[in-house]
mmCIF file of C-alpha atoms in Angstrom:
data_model
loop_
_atom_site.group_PDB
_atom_site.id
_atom_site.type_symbol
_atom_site.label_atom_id
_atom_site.label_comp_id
_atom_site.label_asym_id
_atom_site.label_seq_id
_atom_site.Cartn_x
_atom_site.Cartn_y
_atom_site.Cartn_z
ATOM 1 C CA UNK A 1 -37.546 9.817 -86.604
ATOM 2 C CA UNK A 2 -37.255 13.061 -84.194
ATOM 3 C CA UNK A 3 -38.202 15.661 -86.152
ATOM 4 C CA UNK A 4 -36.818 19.639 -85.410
ATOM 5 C CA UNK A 5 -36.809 20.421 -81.691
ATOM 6 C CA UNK A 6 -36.211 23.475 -80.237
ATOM 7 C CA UNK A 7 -35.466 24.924 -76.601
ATOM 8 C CA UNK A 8 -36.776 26.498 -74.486
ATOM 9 C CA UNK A 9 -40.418 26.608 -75.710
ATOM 10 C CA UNK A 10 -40.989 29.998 -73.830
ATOM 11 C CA UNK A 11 -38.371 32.605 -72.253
ATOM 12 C CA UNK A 12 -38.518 36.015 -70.639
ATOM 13 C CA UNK A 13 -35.759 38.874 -70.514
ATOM 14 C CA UNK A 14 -35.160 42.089 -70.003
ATOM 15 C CA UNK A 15 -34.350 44.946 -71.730
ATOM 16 C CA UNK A 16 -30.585 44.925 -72.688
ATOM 17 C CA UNK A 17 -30.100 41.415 -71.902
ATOM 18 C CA UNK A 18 -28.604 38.656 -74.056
ATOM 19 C CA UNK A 19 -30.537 35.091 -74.939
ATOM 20 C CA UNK A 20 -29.167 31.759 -76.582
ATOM 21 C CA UNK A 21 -31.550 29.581 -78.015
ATOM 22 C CA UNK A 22 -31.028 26.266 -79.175
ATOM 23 C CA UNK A 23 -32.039 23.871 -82.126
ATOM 24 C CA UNK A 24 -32.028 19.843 -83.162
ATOM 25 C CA UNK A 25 -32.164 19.603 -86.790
ATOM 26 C CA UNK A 26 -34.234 17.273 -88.188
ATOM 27 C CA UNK A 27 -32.538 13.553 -88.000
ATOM 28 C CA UNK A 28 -30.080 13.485 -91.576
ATOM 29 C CA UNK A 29 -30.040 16.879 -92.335
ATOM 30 C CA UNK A 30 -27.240 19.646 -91.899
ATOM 31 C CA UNK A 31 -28.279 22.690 -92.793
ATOM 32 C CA UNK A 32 -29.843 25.097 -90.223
ATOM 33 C CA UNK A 33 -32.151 28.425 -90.721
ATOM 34 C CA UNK A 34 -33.548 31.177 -88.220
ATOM 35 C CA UNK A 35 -36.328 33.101 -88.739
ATOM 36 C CA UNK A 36 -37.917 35.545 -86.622
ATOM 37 C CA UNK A 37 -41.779 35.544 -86.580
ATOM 38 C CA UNK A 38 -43.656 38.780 -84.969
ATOM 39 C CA UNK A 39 -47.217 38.537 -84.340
ATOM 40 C CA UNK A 40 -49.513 38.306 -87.505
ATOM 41 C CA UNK A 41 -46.345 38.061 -89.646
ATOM 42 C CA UNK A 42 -44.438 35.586 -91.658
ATOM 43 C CA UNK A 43 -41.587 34.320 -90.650
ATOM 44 C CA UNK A 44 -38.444 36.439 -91.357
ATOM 45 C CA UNK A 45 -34.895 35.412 -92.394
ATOM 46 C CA UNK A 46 -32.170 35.890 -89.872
ATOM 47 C CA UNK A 47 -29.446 33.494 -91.103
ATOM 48 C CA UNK A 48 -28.542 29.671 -92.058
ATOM 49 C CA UNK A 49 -25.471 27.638 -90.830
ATOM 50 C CA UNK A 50 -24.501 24.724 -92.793
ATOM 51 C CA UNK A 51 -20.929 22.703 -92.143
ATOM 52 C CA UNK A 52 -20.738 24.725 -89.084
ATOM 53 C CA UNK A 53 -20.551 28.036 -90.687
ATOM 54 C CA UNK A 54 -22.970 31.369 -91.407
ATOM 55 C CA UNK A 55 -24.164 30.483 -95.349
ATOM 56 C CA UNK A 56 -26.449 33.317 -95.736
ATOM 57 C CA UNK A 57 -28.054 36.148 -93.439
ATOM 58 C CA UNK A 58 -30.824 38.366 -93.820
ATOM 59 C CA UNK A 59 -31.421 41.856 -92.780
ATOM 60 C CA UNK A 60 -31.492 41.467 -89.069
ATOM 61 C CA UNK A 61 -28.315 43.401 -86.891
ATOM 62 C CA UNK A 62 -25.074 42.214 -85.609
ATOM 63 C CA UNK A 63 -26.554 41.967 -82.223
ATOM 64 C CA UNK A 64 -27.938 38.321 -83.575
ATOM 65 C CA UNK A 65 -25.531 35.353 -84.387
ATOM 66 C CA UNK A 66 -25.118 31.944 -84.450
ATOM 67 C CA UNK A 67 -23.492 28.916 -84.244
ATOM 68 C CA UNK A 68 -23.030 25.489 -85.451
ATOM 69 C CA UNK A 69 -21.679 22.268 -84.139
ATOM 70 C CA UNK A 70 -20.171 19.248 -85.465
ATOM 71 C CA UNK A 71 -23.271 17.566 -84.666
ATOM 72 C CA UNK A 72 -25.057 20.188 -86.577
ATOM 73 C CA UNK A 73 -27.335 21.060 -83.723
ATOM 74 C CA UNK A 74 -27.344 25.299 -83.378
ATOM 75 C CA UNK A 75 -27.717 28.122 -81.242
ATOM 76 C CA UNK A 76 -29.072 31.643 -81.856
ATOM 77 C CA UNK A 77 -27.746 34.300 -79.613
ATOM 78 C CA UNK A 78 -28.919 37.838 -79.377
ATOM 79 C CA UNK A 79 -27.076 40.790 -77.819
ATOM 80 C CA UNK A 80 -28.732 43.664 -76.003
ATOM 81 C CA UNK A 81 -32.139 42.739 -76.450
ATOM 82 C CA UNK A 82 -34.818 45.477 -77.120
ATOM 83 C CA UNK A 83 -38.134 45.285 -76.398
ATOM 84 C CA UNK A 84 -39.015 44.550 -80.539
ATOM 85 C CA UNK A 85 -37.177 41.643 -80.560
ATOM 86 C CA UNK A 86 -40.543 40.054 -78.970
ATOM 87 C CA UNK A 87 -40.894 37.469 -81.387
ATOM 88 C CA UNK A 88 -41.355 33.688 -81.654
ATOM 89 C CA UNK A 89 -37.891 32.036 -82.775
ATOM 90 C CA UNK A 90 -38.309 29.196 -85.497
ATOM 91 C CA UNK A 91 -35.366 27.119 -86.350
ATOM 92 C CA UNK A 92 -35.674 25.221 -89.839
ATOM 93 C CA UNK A 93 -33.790 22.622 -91.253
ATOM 94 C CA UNK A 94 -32.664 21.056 -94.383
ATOM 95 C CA UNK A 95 -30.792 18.653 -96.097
ATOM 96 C CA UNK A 96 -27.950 20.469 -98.272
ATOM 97 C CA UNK A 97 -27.398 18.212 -101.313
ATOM 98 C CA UNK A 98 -23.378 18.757 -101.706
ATOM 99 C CA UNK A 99 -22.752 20.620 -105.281
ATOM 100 C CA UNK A 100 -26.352 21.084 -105.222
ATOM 101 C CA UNK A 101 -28.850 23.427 -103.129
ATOM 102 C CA UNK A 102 -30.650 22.947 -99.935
ATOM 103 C CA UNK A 103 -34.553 23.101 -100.474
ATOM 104 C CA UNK A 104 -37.134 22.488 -98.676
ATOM 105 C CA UNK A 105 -37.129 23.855 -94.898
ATOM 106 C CA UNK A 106 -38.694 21.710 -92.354
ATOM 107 C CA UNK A 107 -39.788 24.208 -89.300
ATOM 108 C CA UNK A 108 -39.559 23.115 -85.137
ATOM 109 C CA UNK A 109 -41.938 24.617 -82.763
ATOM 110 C CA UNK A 110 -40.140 27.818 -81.731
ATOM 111 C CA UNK A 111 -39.765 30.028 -78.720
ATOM 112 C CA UNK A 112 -41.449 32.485 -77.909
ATOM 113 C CA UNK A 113 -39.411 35.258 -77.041
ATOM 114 C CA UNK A 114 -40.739 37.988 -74.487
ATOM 115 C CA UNK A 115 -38.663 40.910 -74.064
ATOM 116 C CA UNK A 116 -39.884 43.241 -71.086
ATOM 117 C CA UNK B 1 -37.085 44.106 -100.821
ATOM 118 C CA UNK B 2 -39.181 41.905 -102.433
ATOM 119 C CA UNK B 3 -42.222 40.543 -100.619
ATOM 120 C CA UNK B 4 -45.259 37.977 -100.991
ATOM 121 C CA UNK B 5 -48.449 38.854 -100.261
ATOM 122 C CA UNK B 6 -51.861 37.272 -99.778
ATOM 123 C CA UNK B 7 -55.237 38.573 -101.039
ATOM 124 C CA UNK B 8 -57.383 37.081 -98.123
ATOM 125 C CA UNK B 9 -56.164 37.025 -94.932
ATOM 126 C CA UNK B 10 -59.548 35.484 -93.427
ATOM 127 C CA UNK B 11 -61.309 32.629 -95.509
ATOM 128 C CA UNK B 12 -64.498 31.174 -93.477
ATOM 129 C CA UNK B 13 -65.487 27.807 -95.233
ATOM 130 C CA UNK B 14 -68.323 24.948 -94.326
ATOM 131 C CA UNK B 15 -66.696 21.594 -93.454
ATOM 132 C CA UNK B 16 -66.546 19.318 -96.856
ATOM 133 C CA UNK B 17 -66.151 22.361 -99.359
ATOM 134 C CA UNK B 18 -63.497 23.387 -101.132
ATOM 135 C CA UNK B 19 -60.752 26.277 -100.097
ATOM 136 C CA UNK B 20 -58.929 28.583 -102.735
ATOM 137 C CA UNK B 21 -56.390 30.595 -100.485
ATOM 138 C CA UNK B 22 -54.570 33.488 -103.216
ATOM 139 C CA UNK B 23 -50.823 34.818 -102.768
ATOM 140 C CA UNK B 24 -49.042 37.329 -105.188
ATOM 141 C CA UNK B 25 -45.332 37.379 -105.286
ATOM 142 C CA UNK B 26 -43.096 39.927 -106.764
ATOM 143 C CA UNK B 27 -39.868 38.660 -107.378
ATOM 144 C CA UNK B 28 -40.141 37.423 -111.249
ATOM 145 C CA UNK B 29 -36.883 35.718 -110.630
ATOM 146 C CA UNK B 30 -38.363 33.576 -107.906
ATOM 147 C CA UNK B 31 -38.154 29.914 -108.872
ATOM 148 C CA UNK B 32 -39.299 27.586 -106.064
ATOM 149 C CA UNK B 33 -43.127 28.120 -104.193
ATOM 150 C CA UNK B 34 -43.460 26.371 -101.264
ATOM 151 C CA UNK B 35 -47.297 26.682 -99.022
ATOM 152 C CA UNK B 36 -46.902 26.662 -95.701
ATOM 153 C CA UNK B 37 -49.861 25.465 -92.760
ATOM 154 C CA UNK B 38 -49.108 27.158 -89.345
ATOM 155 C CA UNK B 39 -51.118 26.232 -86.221
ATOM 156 C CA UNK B 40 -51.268 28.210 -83.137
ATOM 157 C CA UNK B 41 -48.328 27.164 -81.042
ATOM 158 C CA UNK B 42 -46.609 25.171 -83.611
ATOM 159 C CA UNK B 43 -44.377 26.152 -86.132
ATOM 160 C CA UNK B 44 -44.993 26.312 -89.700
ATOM 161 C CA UNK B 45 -45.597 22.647 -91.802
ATOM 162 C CA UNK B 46 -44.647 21.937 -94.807
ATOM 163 C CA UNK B 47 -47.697 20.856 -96.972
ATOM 164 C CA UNK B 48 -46.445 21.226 -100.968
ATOM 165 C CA UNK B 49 -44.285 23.022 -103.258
ATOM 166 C CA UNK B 50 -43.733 23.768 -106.789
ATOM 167 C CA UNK B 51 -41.317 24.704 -109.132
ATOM 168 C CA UNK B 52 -41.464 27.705 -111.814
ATOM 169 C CA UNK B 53 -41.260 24.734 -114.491
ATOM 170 C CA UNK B 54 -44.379 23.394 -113.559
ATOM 171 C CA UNK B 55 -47.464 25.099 -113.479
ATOM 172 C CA UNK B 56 -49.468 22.326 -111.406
ATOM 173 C CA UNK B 57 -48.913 20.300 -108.813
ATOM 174 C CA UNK B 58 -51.248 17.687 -106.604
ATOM 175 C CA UNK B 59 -50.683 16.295 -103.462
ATOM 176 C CA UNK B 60 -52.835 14.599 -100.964
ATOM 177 C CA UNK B 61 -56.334 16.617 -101.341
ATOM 178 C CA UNK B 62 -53.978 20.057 -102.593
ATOM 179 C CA UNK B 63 -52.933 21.077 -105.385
ATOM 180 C CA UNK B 64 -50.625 23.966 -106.137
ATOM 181 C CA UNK B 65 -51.153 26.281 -109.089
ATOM 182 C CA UNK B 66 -48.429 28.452 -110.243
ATOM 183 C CA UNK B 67 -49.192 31.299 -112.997
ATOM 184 C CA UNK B 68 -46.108 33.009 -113.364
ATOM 185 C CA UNK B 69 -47.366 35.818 -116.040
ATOM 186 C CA UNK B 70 -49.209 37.102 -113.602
ATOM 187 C CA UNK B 71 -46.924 35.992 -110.373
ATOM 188 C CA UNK B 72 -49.805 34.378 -108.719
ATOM 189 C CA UNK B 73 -49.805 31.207 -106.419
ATOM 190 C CA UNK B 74 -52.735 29.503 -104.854
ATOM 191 C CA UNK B 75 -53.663 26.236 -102.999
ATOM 192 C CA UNK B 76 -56.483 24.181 -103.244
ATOM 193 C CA UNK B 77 -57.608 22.116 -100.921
ATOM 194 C CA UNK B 78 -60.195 19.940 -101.646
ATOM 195 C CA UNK B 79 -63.499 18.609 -99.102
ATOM 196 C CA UNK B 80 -61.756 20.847 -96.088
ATOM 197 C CA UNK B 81 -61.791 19.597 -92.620
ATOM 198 C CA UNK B 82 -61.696 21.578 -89.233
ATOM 199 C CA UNK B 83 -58.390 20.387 -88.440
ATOM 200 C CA UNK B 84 -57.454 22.015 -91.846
ATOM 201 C CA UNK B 85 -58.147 25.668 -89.677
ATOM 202 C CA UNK B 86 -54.771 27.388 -89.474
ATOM 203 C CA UNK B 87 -52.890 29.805 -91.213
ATOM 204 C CA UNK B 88 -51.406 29.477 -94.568
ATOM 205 C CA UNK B 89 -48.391 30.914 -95.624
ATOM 206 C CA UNK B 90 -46.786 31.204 -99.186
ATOM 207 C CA UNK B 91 -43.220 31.020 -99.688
ATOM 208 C CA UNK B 92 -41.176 32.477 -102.712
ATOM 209 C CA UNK B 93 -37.491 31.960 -103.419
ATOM 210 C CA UNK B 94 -34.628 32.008 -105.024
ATOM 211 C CA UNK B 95 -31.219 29.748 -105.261
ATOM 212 C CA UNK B 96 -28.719 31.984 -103.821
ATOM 213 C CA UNK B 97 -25.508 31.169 -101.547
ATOM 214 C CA UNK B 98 -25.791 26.994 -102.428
ATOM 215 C CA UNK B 99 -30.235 27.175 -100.635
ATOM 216 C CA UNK B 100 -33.316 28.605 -101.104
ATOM 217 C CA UNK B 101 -33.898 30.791 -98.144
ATOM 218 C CA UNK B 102 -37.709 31.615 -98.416
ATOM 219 C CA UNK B 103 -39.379 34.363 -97.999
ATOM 220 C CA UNK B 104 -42.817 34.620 -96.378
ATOM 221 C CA UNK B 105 -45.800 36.884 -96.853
ATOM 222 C CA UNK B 106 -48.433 37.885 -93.924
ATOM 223 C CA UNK B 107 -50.451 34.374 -94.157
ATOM 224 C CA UNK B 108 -54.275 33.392 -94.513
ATOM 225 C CA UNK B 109 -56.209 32.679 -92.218
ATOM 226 C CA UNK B 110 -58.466 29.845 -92.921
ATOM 227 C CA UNK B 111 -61.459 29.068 -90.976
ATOM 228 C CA UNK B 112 -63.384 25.915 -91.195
ATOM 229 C CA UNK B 113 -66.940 25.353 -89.895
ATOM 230 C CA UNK B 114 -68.021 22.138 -88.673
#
């Protein structure tokens, strides 16, 4: 049972450039989060796709978005990168009960983000 | 916004005793705890949650204790290990939107010597 997988593990931009990072949910679940994790911080809330569209989103800008696919596999994108958006990039997943609520989030590996 | 935060952020144990790691949250509302164990390079692991009806819970050497007068979470874990060293993160929430989207304090640090 393949668990959440993420791509690519590491990734370096520049300044003003745009990234697209990609996630595997967790085999039988549909529902997708991304958090943003700075060093020596919790993981923060950018948004959560489930049946292929944005459920909820956090405080982060419009420069970061998503997507979801039938398969329910996603991608992150962000737009004009600055150099805080250093991070490491988790994707979670979960199962979302239908008429009920999606609990507990099972994390991948991330990817660790360098902006330069 | 709200936040969750953790009293310790180092805790330095000998191998075979047991760990106490402390969070405060501050949403009142909050309804669903979740403890987190993050090791370097890896993402964050699920180890046990609770809800706010319950004021313990046991798993697998941890056990969760909720106090909600005082909004106070902690984790036990019980004849710690080295390969228990990570960081621990507490997680409150709140149904909202059809999930509970989590949110995460700082983390402890716990260290465990052989």
């Amino acid at each position: 049972d393949a668990g959440v997988t993420q791509s690519p593990t590491h990734l370096i931009k520049t300044r003003g450039q745009q990234v697209t990072l990609r996630c595997s949910p967790k085999s039988g679940h549909d529902t997708v989060s991304w958090y943003q994790q700075a060093l020596g911080q919790g993981p923060q809330f950018i948004f959560q796709y489930y049946e292929e569209e944005e459920r909820q989103r956090g405080n982060f800008p419009d420069r970061f978005s998503g997507h979801q696919f039938p398969n329910y596999s996603s991608e992150l994108n962000v737009n004009a990168l600055l150099l805080g958006d250093s991070a490491l990039y988790l994707c979670a997943s979960s199962l979302g009960a239908a008429g009920g609520l999606s609990e507990t989030q099972y994390f991948g590996p991330g990817t660790r983000l360098l902006v330069l | 916004g709200e936040s969750v935060g953790l009293h310790l952020p180092t805790l330095s144990v000998q191998e075979g005793d047991n760990s106490i790691i402390n969070c405060a949250y501050s949403n009142s509302a909050s309804d669903y705890f979740i403890w987190y164990k993050q090791e370097s390079g890896k993402g964050p692991q699920f180890i046990i949650d609770i809800r706010s009806n319950m004021d313990k819970r046991q798993g697998q050497r941890v056990t969760v204790l909720l106090n909600k007068t005082v909004k106070h979470l902690s984790l036990q874990i019980a004849a710690t290990q080295p390969g228990d060293s990570a960081v621990y993160f507490c997680a409150e929430s709140l149904a909202s939107g059809g999930s509970y989207i989590p949110t995460f304090g700082r983390g402890t640090s716990l260290i465990v010597h052989p």
